[in-house]
Short mmCIF file of C-alpha atoms and ligand atoms in Angstrom, two decimals:
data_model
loop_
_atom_site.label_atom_id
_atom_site.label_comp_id
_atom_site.label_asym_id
_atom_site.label_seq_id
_atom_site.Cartn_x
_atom_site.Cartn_y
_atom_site.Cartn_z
CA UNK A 1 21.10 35.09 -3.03
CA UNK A 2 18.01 35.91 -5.30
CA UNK A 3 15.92 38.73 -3.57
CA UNK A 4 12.85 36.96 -2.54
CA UNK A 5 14.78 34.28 -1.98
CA UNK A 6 16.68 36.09 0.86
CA UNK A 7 13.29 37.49 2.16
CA UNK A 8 11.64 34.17 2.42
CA UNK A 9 14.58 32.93 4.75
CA UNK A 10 14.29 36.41 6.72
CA UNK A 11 11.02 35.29 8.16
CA UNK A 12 11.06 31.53 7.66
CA UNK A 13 9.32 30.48 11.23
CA UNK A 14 6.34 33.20 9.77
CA UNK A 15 6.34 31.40 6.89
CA UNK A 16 5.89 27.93 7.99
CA UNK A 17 3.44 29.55 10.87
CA UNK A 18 1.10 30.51 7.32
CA UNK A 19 1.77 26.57 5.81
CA UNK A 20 1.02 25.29 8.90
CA UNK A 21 -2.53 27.65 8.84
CA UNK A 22 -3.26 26.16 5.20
CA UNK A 23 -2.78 22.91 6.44
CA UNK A 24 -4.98 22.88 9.68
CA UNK A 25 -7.53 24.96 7.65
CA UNK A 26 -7.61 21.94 5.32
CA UNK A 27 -7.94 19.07 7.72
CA UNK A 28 -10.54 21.08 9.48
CA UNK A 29 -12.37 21.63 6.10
CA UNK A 30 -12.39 17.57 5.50
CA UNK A 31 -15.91 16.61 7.09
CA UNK A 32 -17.91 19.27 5.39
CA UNK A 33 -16.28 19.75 1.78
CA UNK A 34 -16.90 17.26 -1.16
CA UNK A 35 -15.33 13.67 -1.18
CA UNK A 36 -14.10 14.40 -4.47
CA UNK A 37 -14.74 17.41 -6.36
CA UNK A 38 -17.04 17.43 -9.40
CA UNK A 39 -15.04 17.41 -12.79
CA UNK A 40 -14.02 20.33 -14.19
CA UNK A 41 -11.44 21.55 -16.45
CA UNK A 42 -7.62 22.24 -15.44
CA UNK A 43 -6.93 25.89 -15.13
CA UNK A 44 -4.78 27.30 -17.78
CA UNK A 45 -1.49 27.11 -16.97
CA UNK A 46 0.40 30.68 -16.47
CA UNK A 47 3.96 30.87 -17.72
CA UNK A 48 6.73 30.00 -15.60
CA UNK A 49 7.11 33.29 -13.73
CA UNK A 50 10.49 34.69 -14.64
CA UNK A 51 10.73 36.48 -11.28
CA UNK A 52 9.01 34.44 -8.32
CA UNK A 53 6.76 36.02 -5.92
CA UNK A 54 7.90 34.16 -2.64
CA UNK A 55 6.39 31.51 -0.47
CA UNK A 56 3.12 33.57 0.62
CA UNK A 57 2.45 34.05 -2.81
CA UNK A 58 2.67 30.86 -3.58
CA UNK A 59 0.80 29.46 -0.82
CA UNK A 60 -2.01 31.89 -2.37
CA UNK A 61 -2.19 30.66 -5.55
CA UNK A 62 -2.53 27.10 -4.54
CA UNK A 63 -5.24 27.55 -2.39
CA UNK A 64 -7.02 29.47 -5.28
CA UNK A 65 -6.39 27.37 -8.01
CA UNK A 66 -5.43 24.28 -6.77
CA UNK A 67 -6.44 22.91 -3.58
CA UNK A 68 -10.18 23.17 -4.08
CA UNK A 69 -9.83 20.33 -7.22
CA UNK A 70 -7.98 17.89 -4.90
CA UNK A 71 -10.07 15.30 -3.23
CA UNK A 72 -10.83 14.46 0.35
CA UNK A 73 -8.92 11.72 0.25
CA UNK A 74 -7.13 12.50 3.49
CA UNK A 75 -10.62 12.08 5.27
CA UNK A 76 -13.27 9.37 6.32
CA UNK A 77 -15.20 9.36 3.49
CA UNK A 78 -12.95 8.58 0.79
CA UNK A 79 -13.46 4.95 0.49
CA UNK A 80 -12.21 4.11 -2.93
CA UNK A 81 -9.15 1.94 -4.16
CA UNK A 82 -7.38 1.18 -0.19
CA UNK A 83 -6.80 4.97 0.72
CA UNK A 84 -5.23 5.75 4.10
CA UNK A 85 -5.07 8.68 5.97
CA UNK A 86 -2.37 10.22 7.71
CA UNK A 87 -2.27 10.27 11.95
CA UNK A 88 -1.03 13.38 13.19
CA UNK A 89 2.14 12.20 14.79
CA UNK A 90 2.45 10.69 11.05
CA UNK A 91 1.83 14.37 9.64
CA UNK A 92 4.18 15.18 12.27
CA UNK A 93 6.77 12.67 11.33
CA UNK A 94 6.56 13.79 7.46
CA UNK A 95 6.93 17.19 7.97
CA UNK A 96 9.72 16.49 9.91
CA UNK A 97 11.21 14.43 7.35
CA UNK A 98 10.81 17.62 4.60
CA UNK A 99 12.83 19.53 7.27
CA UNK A 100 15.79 18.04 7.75
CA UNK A 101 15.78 16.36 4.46
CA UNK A 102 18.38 13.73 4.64
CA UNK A 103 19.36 10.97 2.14
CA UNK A 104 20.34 8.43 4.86
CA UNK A 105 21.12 5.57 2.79
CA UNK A 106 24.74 4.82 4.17
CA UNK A 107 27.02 4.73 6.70
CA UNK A 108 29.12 7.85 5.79
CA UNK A 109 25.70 9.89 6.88
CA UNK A 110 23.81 10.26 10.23
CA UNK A 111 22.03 8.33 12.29
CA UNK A 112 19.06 8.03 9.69
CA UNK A 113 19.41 4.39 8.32
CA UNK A 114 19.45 3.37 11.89
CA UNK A 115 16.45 5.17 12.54
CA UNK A 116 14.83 3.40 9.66
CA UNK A 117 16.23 -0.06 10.67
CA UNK A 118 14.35 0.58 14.07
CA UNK A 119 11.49 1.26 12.79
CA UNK A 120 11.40 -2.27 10.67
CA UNK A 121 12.15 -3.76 13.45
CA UNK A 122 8.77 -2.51 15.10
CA UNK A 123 7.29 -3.43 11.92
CA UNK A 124 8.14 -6.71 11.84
CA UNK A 125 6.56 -7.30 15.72
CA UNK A 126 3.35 -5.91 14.47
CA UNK A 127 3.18 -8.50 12.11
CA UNK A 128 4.27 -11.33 14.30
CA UNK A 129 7.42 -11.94 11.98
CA UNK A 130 10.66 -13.46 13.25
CA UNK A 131 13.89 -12.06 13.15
CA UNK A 132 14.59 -13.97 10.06
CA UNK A 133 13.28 -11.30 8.53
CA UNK A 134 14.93 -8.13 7.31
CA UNK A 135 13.21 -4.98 5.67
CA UNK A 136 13.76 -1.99 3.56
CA UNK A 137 11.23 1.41 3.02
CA UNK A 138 10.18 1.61 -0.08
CA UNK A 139 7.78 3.64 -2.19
CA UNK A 140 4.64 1.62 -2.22
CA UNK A 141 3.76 -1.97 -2.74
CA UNK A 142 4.13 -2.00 -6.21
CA UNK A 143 8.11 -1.07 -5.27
CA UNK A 144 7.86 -4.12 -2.56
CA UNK A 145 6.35 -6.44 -5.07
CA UNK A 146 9.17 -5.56 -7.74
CA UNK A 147 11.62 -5.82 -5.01
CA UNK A 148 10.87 -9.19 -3.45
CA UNK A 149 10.41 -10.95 -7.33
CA UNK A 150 13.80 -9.41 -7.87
CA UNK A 151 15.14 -11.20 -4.99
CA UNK A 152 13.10 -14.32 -6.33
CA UNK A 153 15.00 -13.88 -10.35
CA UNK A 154 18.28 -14.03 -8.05
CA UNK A 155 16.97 -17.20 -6.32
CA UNK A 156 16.03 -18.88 -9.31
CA UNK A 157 19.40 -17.65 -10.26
CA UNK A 158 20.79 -19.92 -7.46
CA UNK A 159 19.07 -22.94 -8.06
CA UNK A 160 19.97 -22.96 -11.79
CA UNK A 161 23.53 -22.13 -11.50
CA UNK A 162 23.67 -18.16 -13.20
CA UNK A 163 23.05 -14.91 -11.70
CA UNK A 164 20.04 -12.89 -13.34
CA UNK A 165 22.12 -9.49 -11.41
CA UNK A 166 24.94 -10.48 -13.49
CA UNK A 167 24.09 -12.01 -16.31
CA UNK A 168 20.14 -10.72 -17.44
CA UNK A 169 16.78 -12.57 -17.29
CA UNK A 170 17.23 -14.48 -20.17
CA UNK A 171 20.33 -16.38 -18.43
CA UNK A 172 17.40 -18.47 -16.47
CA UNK A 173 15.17 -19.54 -19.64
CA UNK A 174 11.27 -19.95 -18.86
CA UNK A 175 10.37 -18.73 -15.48
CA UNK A 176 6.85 -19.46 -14.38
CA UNK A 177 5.07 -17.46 -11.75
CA UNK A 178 2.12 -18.59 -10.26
CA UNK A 179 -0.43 -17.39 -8.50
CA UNK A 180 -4.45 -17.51 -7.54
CA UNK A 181 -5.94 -13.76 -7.62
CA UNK A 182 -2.90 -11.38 -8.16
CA UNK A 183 -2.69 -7.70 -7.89
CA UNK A 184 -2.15 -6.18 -11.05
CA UNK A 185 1.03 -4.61 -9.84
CA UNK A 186 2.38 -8.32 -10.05
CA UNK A 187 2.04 -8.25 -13.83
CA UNK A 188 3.79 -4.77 -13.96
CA UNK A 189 6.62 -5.81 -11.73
CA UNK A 190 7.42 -9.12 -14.09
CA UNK A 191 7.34 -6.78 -16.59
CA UNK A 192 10.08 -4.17 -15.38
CA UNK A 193 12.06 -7.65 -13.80
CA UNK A 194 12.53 -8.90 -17.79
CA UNK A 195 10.33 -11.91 -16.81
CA UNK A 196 7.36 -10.51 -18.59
CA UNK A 197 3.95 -10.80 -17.67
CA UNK A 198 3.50 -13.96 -19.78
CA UNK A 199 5.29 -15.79 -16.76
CA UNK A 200 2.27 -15.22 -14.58
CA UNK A 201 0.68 -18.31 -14.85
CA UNK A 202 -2.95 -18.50 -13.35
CA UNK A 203 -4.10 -21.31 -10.74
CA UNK A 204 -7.55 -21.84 -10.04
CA UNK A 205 -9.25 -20.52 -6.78
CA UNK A 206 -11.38 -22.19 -4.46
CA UNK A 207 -15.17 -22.44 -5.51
CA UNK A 208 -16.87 -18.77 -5.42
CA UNK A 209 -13.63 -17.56 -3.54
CA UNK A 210 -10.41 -15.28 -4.44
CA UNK A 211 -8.15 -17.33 -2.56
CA UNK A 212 -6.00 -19.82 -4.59
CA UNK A 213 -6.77 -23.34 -4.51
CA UNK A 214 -4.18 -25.22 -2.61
CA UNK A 215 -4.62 -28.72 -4.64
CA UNK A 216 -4.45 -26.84 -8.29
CA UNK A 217 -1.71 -24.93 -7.20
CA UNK A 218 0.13 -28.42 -6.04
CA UNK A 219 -0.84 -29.49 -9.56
CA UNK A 220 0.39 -26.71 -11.17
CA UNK A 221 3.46 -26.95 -9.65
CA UNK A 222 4.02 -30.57 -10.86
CA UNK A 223 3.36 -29.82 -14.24
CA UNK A 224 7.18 -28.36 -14.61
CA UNK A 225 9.07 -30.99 -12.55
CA UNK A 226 12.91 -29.97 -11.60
CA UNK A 227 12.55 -26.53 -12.32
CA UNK A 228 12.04 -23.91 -9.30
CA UNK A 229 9.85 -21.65 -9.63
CA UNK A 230 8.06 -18.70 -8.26
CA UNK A 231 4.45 -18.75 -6.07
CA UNK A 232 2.65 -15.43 -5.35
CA UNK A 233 0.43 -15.64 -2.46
CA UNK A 234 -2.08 -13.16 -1.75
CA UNK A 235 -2.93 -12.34 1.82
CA UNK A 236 -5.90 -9.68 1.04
CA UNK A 237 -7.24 -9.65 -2.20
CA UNK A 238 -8.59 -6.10 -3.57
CA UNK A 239 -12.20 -7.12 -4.29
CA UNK A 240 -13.12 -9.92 -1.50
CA UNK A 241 -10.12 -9.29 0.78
CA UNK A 242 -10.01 -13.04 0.73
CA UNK A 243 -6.65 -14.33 2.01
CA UNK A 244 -5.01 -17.85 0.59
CA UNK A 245 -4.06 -20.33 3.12
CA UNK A 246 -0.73 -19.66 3.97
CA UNK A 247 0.43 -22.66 5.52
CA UNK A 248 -1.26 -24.99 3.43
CA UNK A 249 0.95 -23.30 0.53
CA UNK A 250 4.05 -23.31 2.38
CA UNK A 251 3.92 -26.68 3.38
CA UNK A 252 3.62 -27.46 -0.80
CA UNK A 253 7.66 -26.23 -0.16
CA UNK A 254 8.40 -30.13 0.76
CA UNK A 255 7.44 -31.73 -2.60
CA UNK A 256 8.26 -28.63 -4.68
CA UNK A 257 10.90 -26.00 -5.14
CA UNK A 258 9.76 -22.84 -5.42
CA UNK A 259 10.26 -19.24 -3.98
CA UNK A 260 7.10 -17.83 -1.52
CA UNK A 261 6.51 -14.24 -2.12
CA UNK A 262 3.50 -12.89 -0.16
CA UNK A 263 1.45 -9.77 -1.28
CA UNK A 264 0.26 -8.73 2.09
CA UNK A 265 0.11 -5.09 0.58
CA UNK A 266 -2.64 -4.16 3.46
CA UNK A 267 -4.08 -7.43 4.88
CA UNK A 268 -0.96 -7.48 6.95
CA UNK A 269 -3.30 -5.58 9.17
CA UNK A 270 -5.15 -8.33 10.25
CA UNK A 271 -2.24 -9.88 12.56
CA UNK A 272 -3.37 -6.70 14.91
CA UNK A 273 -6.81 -7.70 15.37
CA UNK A 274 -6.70 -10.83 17.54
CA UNK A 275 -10.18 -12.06 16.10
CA UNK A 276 -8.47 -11.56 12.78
CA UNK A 277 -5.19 -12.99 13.56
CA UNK A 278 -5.39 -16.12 11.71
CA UNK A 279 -5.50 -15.14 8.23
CA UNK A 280 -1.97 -14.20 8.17
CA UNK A 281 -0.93 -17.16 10.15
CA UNK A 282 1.66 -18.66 8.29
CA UNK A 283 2.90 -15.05 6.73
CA UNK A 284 6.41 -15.44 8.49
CA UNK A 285 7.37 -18.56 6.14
CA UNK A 286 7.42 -16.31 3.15
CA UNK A 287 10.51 -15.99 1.41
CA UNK A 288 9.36 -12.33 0.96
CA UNK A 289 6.85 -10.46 2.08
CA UNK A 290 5.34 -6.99 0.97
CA UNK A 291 2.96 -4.34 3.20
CA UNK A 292 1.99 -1.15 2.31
CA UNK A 293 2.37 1.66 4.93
CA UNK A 294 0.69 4.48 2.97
CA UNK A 295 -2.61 2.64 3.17
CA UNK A 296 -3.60 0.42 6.62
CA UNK A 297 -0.61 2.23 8.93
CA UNK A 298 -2.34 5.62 8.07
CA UNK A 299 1.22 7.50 6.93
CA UNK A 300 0.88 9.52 4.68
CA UNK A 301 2.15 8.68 0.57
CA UNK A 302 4.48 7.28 -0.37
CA UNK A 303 5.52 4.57 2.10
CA UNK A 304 5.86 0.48 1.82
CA UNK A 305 8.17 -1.75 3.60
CA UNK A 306 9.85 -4.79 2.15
CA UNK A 307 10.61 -8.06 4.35
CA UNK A 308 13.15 -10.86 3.19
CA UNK A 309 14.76 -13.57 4.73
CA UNK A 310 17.26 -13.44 1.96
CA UNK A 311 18.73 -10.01 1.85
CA UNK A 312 22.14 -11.51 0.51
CA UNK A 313 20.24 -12.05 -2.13
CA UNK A 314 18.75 -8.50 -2.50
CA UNK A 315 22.03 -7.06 -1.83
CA UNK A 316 23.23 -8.92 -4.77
CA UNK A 317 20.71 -7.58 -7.14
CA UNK A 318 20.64 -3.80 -5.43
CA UNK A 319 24.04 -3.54 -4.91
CA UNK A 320 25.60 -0.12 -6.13
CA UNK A 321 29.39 -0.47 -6.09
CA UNK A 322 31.14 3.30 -6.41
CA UNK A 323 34.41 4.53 -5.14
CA UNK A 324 32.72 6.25 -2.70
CA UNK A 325 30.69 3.95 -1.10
CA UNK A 326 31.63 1.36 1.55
CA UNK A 327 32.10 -2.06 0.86
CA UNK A 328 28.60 -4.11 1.08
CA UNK A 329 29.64 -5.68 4.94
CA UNK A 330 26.98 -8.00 7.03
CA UNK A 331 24.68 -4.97 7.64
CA UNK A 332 24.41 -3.35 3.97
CA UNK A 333 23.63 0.50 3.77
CA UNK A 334 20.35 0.91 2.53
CA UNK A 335 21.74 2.21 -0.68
CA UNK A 336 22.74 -1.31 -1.53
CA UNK A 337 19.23 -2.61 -0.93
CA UNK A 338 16.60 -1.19 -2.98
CA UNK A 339 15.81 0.08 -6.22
CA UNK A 340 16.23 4.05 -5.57
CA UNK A 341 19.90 5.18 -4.51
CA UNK A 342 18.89 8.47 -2.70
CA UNK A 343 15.68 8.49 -0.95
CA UNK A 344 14.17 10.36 1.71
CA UNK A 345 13.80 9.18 5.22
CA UNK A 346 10.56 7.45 4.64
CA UNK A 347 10.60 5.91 7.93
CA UNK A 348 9.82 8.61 10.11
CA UNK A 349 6.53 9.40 9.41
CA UNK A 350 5.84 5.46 10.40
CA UNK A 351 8.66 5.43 13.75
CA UNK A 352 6.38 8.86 14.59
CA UNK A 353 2.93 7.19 14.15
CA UNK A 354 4.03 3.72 16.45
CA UNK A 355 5.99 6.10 18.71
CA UNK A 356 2.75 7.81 19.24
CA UNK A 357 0.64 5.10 19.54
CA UNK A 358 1.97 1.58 19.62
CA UNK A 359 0.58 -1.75 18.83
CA UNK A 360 -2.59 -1.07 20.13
CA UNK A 361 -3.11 2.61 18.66
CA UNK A 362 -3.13 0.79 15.58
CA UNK A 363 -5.32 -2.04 16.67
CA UNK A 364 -7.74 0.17 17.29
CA UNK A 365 -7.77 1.67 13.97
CA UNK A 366 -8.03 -1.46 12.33
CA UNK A 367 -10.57 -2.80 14.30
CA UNK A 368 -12.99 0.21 13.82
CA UNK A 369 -12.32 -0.49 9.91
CA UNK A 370 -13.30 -3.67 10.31
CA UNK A 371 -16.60 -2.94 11.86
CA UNK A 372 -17.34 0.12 9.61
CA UNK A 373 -17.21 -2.17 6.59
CA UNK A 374 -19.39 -4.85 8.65
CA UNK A 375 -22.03 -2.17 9.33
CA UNK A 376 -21.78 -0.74 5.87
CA UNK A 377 -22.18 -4.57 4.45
CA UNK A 378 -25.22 -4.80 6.63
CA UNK A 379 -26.23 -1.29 5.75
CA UNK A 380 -26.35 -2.56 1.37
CA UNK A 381 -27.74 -6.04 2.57
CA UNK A 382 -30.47 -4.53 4.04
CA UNK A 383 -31.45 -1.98 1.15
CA UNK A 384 -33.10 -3.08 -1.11
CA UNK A 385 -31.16 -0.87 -4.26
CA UNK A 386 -27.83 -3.34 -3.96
CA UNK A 387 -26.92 -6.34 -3.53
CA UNK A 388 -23.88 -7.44 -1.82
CA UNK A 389 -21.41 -9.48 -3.84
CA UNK A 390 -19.03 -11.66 -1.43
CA UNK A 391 -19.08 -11.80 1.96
CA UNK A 392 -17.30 -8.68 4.44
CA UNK A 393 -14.22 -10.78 5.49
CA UNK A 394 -11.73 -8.08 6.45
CA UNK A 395 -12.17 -4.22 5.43
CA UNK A 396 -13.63 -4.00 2.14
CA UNK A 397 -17.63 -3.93 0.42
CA UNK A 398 -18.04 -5.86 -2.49
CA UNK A 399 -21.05 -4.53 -3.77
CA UNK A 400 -23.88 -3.52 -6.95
CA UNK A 401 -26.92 -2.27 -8.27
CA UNK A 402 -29.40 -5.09 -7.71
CA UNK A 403 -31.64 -3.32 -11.00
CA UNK A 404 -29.03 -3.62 -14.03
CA UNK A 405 -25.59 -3.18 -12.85
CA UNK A 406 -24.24 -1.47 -16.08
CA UNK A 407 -21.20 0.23 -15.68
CA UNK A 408 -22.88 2.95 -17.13
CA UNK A 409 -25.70 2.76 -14.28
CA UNK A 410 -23.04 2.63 -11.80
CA UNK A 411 -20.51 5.45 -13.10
CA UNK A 412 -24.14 7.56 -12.69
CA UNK A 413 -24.50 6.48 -9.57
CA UNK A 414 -20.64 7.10 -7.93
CA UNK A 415 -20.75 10.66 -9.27
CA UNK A 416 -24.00 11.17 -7.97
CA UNK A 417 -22.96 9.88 -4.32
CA UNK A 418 -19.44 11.64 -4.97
CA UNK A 419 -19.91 14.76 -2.77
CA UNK A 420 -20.58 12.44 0.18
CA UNK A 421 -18.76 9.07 0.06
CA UNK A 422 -16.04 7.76 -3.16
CA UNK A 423 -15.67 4.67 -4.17
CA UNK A 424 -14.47 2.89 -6.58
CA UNK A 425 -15.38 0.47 -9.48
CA UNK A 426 -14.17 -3.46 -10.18
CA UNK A 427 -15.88 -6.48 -11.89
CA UNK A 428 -16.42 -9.46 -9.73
CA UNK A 429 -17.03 -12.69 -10.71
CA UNK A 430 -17.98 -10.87 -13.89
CA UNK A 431 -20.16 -8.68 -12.39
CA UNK A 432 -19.48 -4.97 -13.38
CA UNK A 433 -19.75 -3.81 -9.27
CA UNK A 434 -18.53 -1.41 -6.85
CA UNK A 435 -16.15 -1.31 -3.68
CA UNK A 436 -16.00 0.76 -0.52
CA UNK A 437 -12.74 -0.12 1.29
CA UNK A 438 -12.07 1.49 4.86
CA UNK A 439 -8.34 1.86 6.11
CA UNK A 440 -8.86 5.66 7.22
CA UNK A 441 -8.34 6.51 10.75
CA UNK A 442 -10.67 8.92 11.27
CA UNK A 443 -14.03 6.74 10.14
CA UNK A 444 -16.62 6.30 12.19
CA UNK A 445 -20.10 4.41 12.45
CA UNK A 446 -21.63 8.26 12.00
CA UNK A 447 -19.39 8.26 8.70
CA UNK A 448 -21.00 4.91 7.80
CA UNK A 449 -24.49 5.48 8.31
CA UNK A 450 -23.40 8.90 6.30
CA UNK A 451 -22.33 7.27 3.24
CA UNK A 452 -25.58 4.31 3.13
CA UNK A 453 -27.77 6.97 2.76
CA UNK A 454 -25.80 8.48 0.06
CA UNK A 455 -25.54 5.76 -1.65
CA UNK A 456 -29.41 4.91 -1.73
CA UNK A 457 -30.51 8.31 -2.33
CA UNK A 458 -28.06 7.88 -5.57
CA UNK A 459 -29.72 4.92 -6.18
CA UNK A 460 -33.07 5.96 -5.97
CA UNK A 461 -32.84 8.76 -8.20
CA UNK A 462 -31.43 6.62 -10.56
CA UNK A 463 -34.50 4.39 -10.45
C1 PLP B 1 -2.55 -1.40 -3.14
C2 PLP B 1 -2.02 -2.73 -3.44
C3 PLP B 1 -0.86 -2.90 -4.21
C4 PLP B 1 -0.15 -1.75 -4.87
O1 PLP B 1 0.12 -0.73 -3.95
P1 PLP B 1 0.69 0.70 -4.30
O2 PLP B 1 0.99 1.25 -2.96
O3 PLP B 1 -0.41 1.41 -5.02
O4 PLP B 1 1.90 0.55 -5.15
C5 PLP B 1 -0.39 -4.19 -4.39
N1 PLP B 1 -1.02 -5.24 -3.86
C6 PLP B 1 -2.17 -5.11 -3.14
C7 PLP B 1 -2.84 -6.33 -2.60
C8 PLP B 1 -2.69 -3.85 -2.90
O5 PLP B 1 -3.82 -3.72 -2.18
#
């Protein structure tokens, strides 16, 4: 064994005694340090040391050159793009899941795909899905989009008479997609399926809303008769957080043929909040459903579940036959189900975090969201620098300069509120704007009031 190699595993505990120092130093550090650090330059990069200087070392040089140009992103301030944090029975869970680093995607391991299959299973009650569903841990919801239109090519597949696993994309001809206000990650996932993002065809959303327009979408459906197709429903949009009406579209299923993904990617959430309840009502009849873990569960990256009601289907497009594998059986192993063969057990930083705090742990979370982004909404109402552009429906601030809303004026004024609050730029309704989303579990109404006045000093020195 290399020298420091064998010195490092000498004193091991010592060693994850120091980590564990970094880290608590850190999280401790989150409240006072900057949101996100002002640009500067990379270091230069050293060459790759020939002979290593151990774990202490290393820990060293990170915290010199390194950690102090990451962001805040773990803490209550960082409300740009949908950014969880991480609970600290989901720290817990993760380091755990470094430490005994298993690959439990079949049967010939441990006990780890059971572990994950548990956890889905509490998943699926915190949405208020039935046990039609089955899931699978994935990356993110970009991987649970991609996964559940792959399941949808195989449906098509099934209607037409080939199989897309078998025989390509092309065996199905046209394929038409359709949806109100996707998530970009849609477009990338038809992409990497061999649809392409051509198939995404647009239907029209309700008047001065995000959410799709259950008439035009009949409409649009009609317009290819006899030929199934795919609808993407959107339960959360990025900008508004406005949900479509999921009934409404899945009771379109008894004049048309089509397959019902939802993006649910983090207004999932809502089923915990009983005031909020309804806008996923209907989520359950999707074909396939996707939720993000990494953002509104508070685990840390990367972590997404996927839910089908089809996972013969999946299994037929994810299945990885080898010698040494078992055959795929009622219950596949994981590694017969997803996109990645070997993965880490993703689950347990999520079984850790509902362990720890159950359905209404969580509920809480969300529900302080929620009324952080209401205050915040009435904070920006109220000043007279912005005007707010949609109404606060869920977890998320639409929002803008009301003097000349350049992107220019507004890239000025997010780096000059930067050391105290991120967010993040969009257009809406072609209006170049801005968006403070809150999923973190540590915000509070103090962290609120904290980032309004940022954001009007910012705005008043901008004049
Ligand atoms: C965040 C998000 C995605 C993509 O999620 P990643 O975890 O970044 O892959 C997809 N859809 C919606 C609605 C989202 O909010």
């Amino acid at each position: 064994m290399d020298r420091t190699l064998a010195a490092d595993l000498a004193r091991l505990p010592e060693l994850l005694d120091a980590t564990r120092d970094a880290a608590a130093a850190a999280l401790a550090a989150l409240d006072a340090r900057p949101v996100v650090p002002g640009a500067a330059a990379p270091p230069p990069t050293p060459p790759l040391p020939e002979h290593g200087s151990g774990t202490e070392a290393a820990l060293a040089a990170f915290a010199e050159r390194w950690a102090p140009r990451l962001s805040a992103s773990a803490g209550p301030r960082y409300l740009g793009f949908v950014t969880g944090g991480a609970t600290p029975a989901a720290l817990a869970g993760d380091w755990l899941t470094a430490a005994h680093d298993q690959n439990s995607n079949s049967a010939l391991d441990g006990g780890g795909q059971d572990l994950e299959r548990e956890t889905v299973t509490w998943l699926r009650d915190l949405f208020h899905l039935s046990a039609a569903h089955t899931g699978t841990f994935v990356s993110g919801a970009t991987m649970s989009n991609t996964t559940g239109l792959a399941i949808a090519r195989e449906w098509l597949g099934e209607r037409l008479g080939v199989s897309p696993a078998e025989d390509g994309a092309a065996a199905l001809g046209p394929v038409r997609v359709l949806s109100g206000a996707p998530h970009s990650s849609i477009a990338k996932a038809l992409s990497v399926l061999g649809l392409g993002r051509a198939a995404l065809v647009p239907v029209p959303t309700l008047p001065g809303r995000e959410a799709v327009d259950p008439a035009a979408l009949d409409r649009a459906l009609a317009d290819a008769p006899g030929r199934p197709a795919v609808v993407v429903a959107n339960a959360g949009t990025v900008n508004t957080v406005d949900f479509d009406d999921l009934r409404a579209i899945a009771a379109l299923r008894e004049r048309h043929d089509f397959w019902l993904h939802t993006d649910a990617a983090f207004g999932a959430f809502a089923a915990l909040s009983p005031a909020h309840a309804h806008l996923t009502a209907g989520l359950d009849a999707s074909d396939s459903i996707c939720v993000d873990l990494h953002k509104w569960l508070n685990v840390p990256y990367d972590s997404a579940v996927q839910f089908t009601r089809r996972r013969d289907l999946q299994a037929r497009v994810f299945q990885n036959a080898a010698a040494y594998l078992g055959p795929l059986g009622d219950d596949p192993d994981l590694v017969h189900l997803t996109p990645e063969n070997s993965h880490r057990l993703r689950a347990l930083a999520a079984w850790f975090t509902l362990h720890a705090y159950g359905r209404e742990g969580h509920r809480e979370i969300v529900e302080r969201d929620i009324a952080c982004a209401r205050s915040l909404g009435e904070s920006l109402t109220a000043d007279p620098y912005f005007t707010v552009l949609a109404p606060v429906r869920l977890n998320v601030v639409c929002f803008t300069l009301a003097d000349t809303p350049t992107p220019a004026r507004l890239t000025a004024l997010r780096e000059a509120a930067g050391p105290e609050v991120f967010v993040t730029p969009t257009t809406y309704g072609g209006t170049p704007a801005l968006r403070a989303a809150f999923s973190n579990w540590r915000t509070t109404q103090a962290d609120v009031r904290r980032a309004a006045q940022a954001l009007h000093t910012a705005a008043k020195e901008l004049g």
